[in-house]
mmCIF file of C-alpha atoms in Angstrom:
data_model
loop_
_atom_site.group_PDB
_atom_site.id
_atom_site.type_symbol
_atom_site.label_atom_id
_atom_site.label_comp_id
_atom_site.label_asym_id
_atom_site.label_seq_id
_atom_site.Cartn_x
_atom_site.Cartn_y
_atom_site.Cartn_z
ATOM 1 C CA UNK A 18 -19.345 33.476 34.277
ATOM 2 C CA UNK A 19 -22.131 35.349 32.569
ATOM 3 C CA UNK A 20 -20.370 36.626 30.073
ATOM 4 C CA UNK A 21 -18.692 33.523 29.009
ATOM 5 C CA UNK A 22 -22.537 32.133 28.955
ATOM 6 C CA UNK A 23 -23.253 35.074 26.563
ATOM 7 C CA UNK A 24 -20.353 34.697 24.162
ATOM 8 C CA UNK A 25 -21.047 30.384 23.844
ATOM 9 C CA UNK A 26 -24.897 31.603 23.419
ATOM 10 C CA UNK A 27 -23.617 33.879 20.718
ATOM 11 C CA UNK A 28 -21.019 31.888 19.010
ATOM 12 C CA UNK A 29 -23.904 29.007 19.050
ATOM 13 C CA UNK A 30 -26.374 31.522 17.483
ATOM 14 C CA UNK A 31 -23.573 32.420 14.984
ATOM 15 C CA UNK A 32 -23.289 29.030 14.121
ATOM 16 C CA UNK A 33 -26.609 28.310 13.682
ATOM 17 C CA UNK A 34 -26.866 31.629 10.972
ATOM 18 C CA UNK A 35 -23.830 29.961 9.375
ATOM 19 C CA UNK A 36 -25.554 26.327 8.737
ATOM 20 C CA UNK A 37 -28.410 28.053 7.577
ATOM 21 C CA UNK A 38 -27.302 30.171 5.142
ATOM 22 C CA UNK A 39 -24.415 27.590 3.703
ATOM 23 C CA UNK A 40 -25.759 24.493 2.251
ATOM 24 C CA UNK A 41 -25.384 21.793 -0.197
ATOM 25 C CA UNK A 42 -26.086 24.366 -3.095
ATOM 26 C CA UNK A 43 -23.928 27.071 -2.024
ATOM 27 C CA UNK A 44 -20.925 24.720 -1.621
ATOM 28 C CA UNK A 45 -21.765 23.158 -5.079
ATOM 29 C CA UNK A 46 -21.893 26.917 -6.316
ATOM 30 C CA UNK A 47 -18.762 27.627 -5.059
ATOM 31 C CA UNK A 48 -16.200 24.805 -6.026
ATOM 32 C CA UNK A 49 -18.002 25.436 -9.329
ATOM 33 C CA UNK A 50 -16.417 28.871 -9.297
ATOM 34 C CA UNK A 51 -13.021 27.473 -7.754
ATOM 35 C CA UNK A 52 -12.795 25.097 -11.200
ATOM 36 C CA UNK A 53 -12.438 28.385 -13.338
ATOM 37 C CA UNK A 54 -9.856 29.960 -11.097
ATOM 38 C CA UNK A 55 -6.851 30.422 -13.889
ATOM 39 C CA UNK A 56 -2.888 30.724 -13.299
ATOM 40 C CA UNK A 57 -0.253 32.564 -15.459
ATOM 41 C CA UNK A 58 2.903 34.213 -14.682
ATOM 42 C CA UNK A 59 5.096 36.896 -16.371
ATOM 43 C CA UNK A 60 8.628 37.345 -16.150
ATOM 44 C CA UNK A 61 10.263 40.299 -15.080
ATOM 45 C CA UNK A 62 12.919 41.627 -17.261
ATOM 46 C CA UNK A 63 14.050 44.081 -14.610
ATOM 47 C CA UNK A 64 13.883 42.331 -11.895
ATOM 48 C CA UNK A 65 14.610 39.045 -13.068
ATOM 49 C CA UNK A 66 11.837 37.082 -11.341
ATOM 50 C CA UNK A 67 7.753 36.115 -11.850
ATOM 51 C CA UNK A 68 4.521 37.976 -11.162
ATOM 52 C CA UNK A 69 2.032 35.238 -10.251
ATOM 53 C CA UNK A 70 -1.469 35.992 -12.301
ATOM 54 C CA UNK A 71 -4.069 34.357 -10.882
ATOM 55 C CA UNK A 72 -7.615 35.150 -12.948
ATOM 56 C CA UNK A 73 -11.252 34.288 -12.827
ATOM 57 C CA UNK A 74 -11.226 35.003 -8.785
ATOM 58 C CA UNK A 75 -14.710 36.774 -7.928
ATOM 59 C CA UNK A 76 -15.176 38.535 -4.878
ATOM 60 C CA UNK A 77 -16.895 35.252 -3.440
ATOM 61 C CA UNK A 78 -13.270 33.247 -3.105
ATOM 62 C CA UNK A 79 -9.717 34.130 -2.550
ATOM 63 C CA UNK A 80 -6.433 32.793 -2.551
ATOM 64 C CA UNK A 81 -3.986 31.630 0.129
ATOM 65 C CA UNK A 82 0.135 30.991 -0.816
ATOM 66 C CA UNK A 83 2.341 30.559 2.497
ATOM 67 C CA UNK A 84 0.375 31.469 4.862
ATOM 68 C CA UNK A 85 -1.246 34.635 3.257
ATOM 69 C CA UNK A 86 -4.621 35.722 2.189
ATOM 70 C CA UNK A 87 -4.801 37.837 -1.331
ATOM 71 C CA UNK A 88 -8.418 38.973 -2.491
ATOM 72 C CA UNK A 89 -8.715 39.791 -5.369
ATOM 73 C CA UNK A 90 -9.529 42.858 -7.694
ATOM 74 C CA UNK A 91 -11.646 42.964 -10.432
ATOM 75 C CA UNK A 92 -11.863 39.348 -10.322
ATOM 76 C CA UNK A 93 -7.745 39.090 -10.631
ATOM 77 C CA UNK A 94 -4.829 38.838 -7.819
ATOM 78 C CA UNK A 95 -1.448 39.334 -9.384
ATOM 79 C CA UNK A 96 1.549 38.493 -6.976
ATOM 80 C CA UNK A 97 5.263 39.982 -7.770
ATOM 81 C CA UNK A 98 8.801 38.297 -6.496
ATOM 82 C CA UNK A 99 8.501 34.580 -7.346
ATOM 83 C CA UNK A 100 11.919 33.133 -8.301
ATOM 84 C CA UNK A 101 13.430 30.353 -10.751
ATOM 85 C CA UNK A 102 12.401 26.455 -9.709
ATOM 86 C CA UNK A 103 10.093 28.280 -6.997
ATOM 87 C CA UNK A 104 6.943 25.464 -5.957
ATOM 88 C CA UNK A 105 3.731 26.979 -4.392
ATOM 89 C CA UNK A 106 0.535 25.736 -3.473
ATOM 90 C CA UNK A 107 -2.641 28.151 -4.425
ATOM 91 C CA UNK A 108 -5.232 27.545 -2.025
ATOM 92 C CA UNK A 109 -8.831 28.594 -3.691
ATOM 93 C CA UNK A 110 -10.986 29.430 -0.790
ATOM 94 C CA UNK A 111 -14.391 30.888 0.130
ATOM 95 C CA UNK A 112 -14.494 34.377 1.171
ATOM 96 C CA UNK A 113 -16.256 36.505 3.751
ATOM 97 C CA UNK A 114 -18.600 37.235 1.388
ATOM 98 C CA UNK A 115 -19.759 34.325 0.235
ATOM 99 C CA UNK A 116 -22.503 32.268 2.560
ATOM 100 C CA UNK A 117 -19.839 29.512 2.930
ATOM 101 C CA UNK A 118 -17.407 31.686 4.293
ATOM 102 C CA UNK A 119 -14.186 30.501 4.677
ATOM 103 C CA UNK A 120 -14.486 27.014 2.681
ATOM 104 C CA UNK A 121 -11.471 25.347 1.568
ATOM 105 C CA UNK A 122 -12.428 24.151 -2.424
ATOM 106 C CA UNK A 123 -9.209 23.692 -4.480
ATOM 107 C CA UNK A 124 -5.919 23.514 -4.214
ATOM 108 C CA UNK A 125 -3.175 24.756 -7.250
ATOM 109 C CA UNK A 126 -0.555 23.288 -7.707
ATOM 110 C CA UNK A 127 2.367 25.299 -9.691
ATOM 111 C CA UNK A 128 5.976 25.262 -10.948
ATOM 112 C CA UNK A 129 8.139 28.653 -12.155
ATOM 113 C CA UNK A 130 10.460 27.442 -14.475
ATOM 114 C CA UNK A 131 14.155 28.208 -14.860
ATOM 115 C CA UNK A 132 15.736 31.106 -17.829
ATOM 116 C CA UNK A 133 17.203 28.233 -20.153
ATOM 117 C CA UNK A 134 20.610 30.209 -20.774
ATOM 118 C CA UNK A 135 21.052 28.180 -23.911
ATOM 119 C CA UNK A 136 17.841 29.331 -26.026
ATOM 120 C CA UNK A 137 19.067 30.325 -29.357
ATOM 121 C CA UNK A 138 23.171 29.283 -28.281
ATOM 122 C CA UNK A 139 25.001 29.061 -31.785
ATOM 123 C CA UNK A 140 25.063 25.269 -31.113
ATOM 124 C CA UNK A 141 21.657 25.379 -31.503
ATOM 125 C CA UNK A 142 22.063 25.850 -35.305
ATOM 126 C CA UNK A 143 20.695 22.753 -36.913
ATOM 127 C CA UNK A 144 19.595 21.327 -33.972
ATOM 128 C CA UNK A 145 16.517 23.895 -33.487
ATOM 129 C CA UNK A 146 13.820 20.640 -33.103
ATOM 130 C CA UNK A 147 15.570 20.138 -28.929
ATOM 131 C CA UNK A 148 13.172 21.977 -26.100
ATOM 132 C CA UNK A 149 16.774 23.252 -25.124
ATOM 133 C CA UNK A 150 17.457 25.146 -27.601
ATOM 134 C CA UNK A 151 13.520 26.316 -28.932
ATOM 135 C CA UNK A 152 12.232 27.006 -25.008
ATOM 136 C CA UNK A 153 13.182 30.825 -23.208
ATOM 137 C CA UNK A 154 12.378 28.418 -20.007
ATOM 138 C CA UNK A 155 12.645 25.272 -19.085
ATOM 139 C CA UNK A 156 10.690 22.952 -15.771
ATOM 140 C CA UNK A 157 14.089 22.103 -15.349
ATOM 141 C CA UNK A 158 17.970 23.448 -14.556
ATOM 142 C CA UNK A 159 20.306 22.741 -17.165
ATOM 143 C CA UNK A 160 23.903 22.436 -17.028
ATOM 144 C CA UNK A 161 26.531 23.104 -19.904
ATOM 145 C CA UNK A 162 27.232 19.425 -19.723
ATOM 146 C CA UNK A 163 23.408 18.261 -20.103
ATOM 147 C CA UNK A 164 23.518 20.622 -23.147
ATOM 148 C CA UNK A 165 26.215 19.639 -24.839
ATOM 149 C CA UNK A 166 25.556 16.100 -24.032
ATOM 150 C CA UNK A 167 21.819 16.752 -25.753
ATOM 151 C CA UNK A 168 23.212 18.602 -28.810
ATOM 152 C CA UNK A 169 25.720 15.657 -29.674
ATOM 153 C CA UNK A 170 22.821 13.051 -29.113
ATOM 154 C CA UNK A 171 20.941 15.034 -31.805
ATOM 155 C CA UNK A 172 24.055 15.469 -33.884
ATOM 156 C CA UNK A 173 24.519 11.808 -33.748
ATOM 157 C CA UNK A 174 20.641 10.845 -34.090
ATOM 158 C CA UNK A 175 20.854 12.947 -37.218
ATOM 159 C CA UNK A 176 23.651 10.778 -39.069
ATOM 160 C CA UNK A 177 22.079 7.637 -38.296
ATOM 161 C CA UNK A 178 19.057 8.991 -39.798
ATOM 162 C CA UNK A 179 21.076 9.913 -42.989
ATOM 163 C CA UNK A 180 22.723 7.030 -43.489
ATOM 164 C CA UNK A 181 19.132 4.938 -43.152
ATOM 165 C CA UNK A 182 18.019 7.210 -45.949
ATOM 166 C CA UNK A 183 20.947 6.696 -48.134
ATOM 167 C CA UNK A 184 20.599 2.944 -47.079
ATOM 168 C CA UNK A 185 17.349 2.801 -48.640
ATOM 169 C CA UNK A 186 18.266 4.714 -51.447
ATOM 170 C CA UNK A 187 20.672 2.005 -52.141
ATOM 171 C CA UNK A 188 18.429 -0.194 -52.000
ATOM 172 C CA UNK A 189 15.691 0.763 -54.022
ATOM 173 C CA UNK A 190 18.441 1.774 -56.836
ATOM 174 C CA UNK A 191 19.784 -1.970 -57.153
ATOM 175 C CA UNK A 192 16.520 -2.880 -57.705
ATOM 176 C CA UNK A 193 15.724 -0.339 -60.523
ATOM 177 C CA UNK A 194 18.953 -1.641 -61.924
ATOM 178 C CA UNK A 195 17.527 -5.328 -61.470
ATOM 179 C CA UNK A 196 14.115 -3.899 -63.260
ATOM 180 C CA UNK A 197 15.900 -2.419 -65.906
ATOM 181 C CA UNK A 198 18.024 -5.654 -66.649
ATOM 182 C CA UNK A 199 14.763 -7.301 -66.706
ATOM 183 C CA UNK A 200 13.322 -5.166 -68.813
ATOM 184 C CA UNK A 201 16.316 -5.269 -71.407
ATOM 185 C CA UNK A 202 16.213 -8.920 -71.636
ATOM 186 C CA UNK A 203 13.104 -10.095 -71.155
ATOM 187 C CA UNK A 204 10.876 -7.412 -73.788
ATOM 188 C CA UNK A 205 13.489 -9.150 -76.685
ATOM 189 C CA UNK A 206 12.611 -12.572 -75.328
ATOM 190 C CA UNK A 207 8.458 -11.636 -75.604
ATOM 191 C CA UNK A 208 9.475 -10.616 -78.871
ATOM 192 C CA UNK A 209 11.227 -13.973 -79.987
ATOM 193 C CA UNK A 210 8.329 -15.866 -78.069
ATOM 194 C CA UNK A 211 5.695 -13.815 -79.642
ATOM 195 C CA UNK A 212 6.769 -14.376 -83.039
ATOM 196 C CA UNK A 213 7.504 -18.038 -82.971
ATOM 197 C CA UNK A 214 4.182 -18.470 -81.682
ATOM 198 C CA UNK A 215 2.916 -16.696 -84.635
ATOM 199 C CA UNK A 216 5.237 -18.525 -86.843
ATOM 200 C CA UNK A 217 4.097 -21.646 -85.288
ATOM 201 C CA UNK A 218 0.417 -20.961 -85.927
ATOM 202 C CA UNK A 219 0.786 -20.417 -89.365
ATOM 203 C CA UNK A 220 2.956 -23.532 -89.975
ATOM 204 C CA UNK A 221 0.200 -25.674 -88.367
ATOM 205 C CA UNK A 222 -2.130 -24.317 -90.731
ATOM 206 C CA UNK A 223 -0.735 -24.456 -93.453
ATOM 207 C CA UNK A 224 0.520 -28.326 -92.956
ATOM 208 C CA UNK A 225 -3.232 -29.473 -91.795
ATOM 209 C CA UNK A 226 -4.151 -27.751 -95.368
ATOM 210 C CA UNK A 227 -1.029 -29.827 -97.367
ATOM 211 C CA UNK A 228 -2.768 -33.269 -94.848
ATOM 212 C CA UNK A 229 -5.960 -32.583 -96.046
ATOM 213 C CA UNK A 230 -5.029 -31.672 -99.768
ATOM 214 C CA UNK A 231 -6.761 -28.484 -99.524
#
């Protein structure tokens, strides 16, 4: 019974170090530290799968994914074995030697994508502008059907567009044929107008001078 008394008289004075040591400040501190934590991930030729990167970790936090605690070194944990399509949570947590210890702060969300076996496929030819056929990965797992199903959209997509350019290249060339009628008749009718108004002028002249016996 005494010792039981001892250890809750410990744990209590435990506690009490704890509460003093982590306050408002340090917590602030802390998730200010979590907001810089980083993700990347490279892919494994070899092996065919992802190392999870995980930067800007100091030795204050560290990082839990299913269940298990990586600390990090020189301010970096780098995971190997992650597959295509695999979804993890990154917990960003306080660590033992920080005066929070053991605080949960953020969590990360995060996606490995799937090899897009179509990047660069000889269907791709003219058709470069689709994420299937620019992007080494994809967020998502294509089929052949999807593909080919996206390359005759865009094949299609791309005659419409042609025939709306050659629709308003029509267009515009009837009326440069309308201009040019326009042009062809109506500068010789300014002309005739022009000079019967000249012709007109004079005449008027001239018979107000024969009126007037000038």
């Amino acid at each position: 019974m005494k010792k039981v008394l001892f250890l809750i008289i410990c744990f209590s004075f435990g506690l009490n170090i704890y509460n003093a040591e982590c306050n408002y400040k340090e917590l602030k501190d802390l998730n200010a530290l979590s907001s810089y934590v980083e993700t990347s991930y490279r892919y494994n030729e070899d092996s065919k799968n992802f190392t999870l990167v995980i930067n800007n970790v100091p030795s204050t936090l560290l990082v839990v994914i299913n269940m298990e605690t990586y600390l990090p070194e020189n301010n970096t944990v780098t995971i190997p074995g992650f597959n295509f399509g695999d979804n993890i949570k990154i917990y960003v947590n306080s660590s033992s030697e920080a005066a929070c210890v053991n605080e949960y702060l953020r969590v990360i969300n995060m996606m490995f994508p799937y090899l897009n076996p179509y990047y660069k496929d000889a269907k791709c030819v003219g058709h470069e502008n689709l994420e299937v056929c620019s992007n080494r990965f994809l967020n998502y797992k294509i089929s052949s059907n999807t593909f080919n199903k996206l390359i005759e959209d865009d094949f299609k997509n791309s005659i419409n567009k042609v025939e709306d350019e050659e629709e308003i290249v029509e267009k515009l060339s009837i009326w440069e044929i309308i201009w040019k009628y326009l042009k062809i008749i109506g500068i010789p009718f300014l002309l005739v107008l022009g000079t019967s108004l000249i012709t007109l002028s004079i005449c008027s002249v001239i018979y107000r001078k024969v009126k007037h016996g000038l």
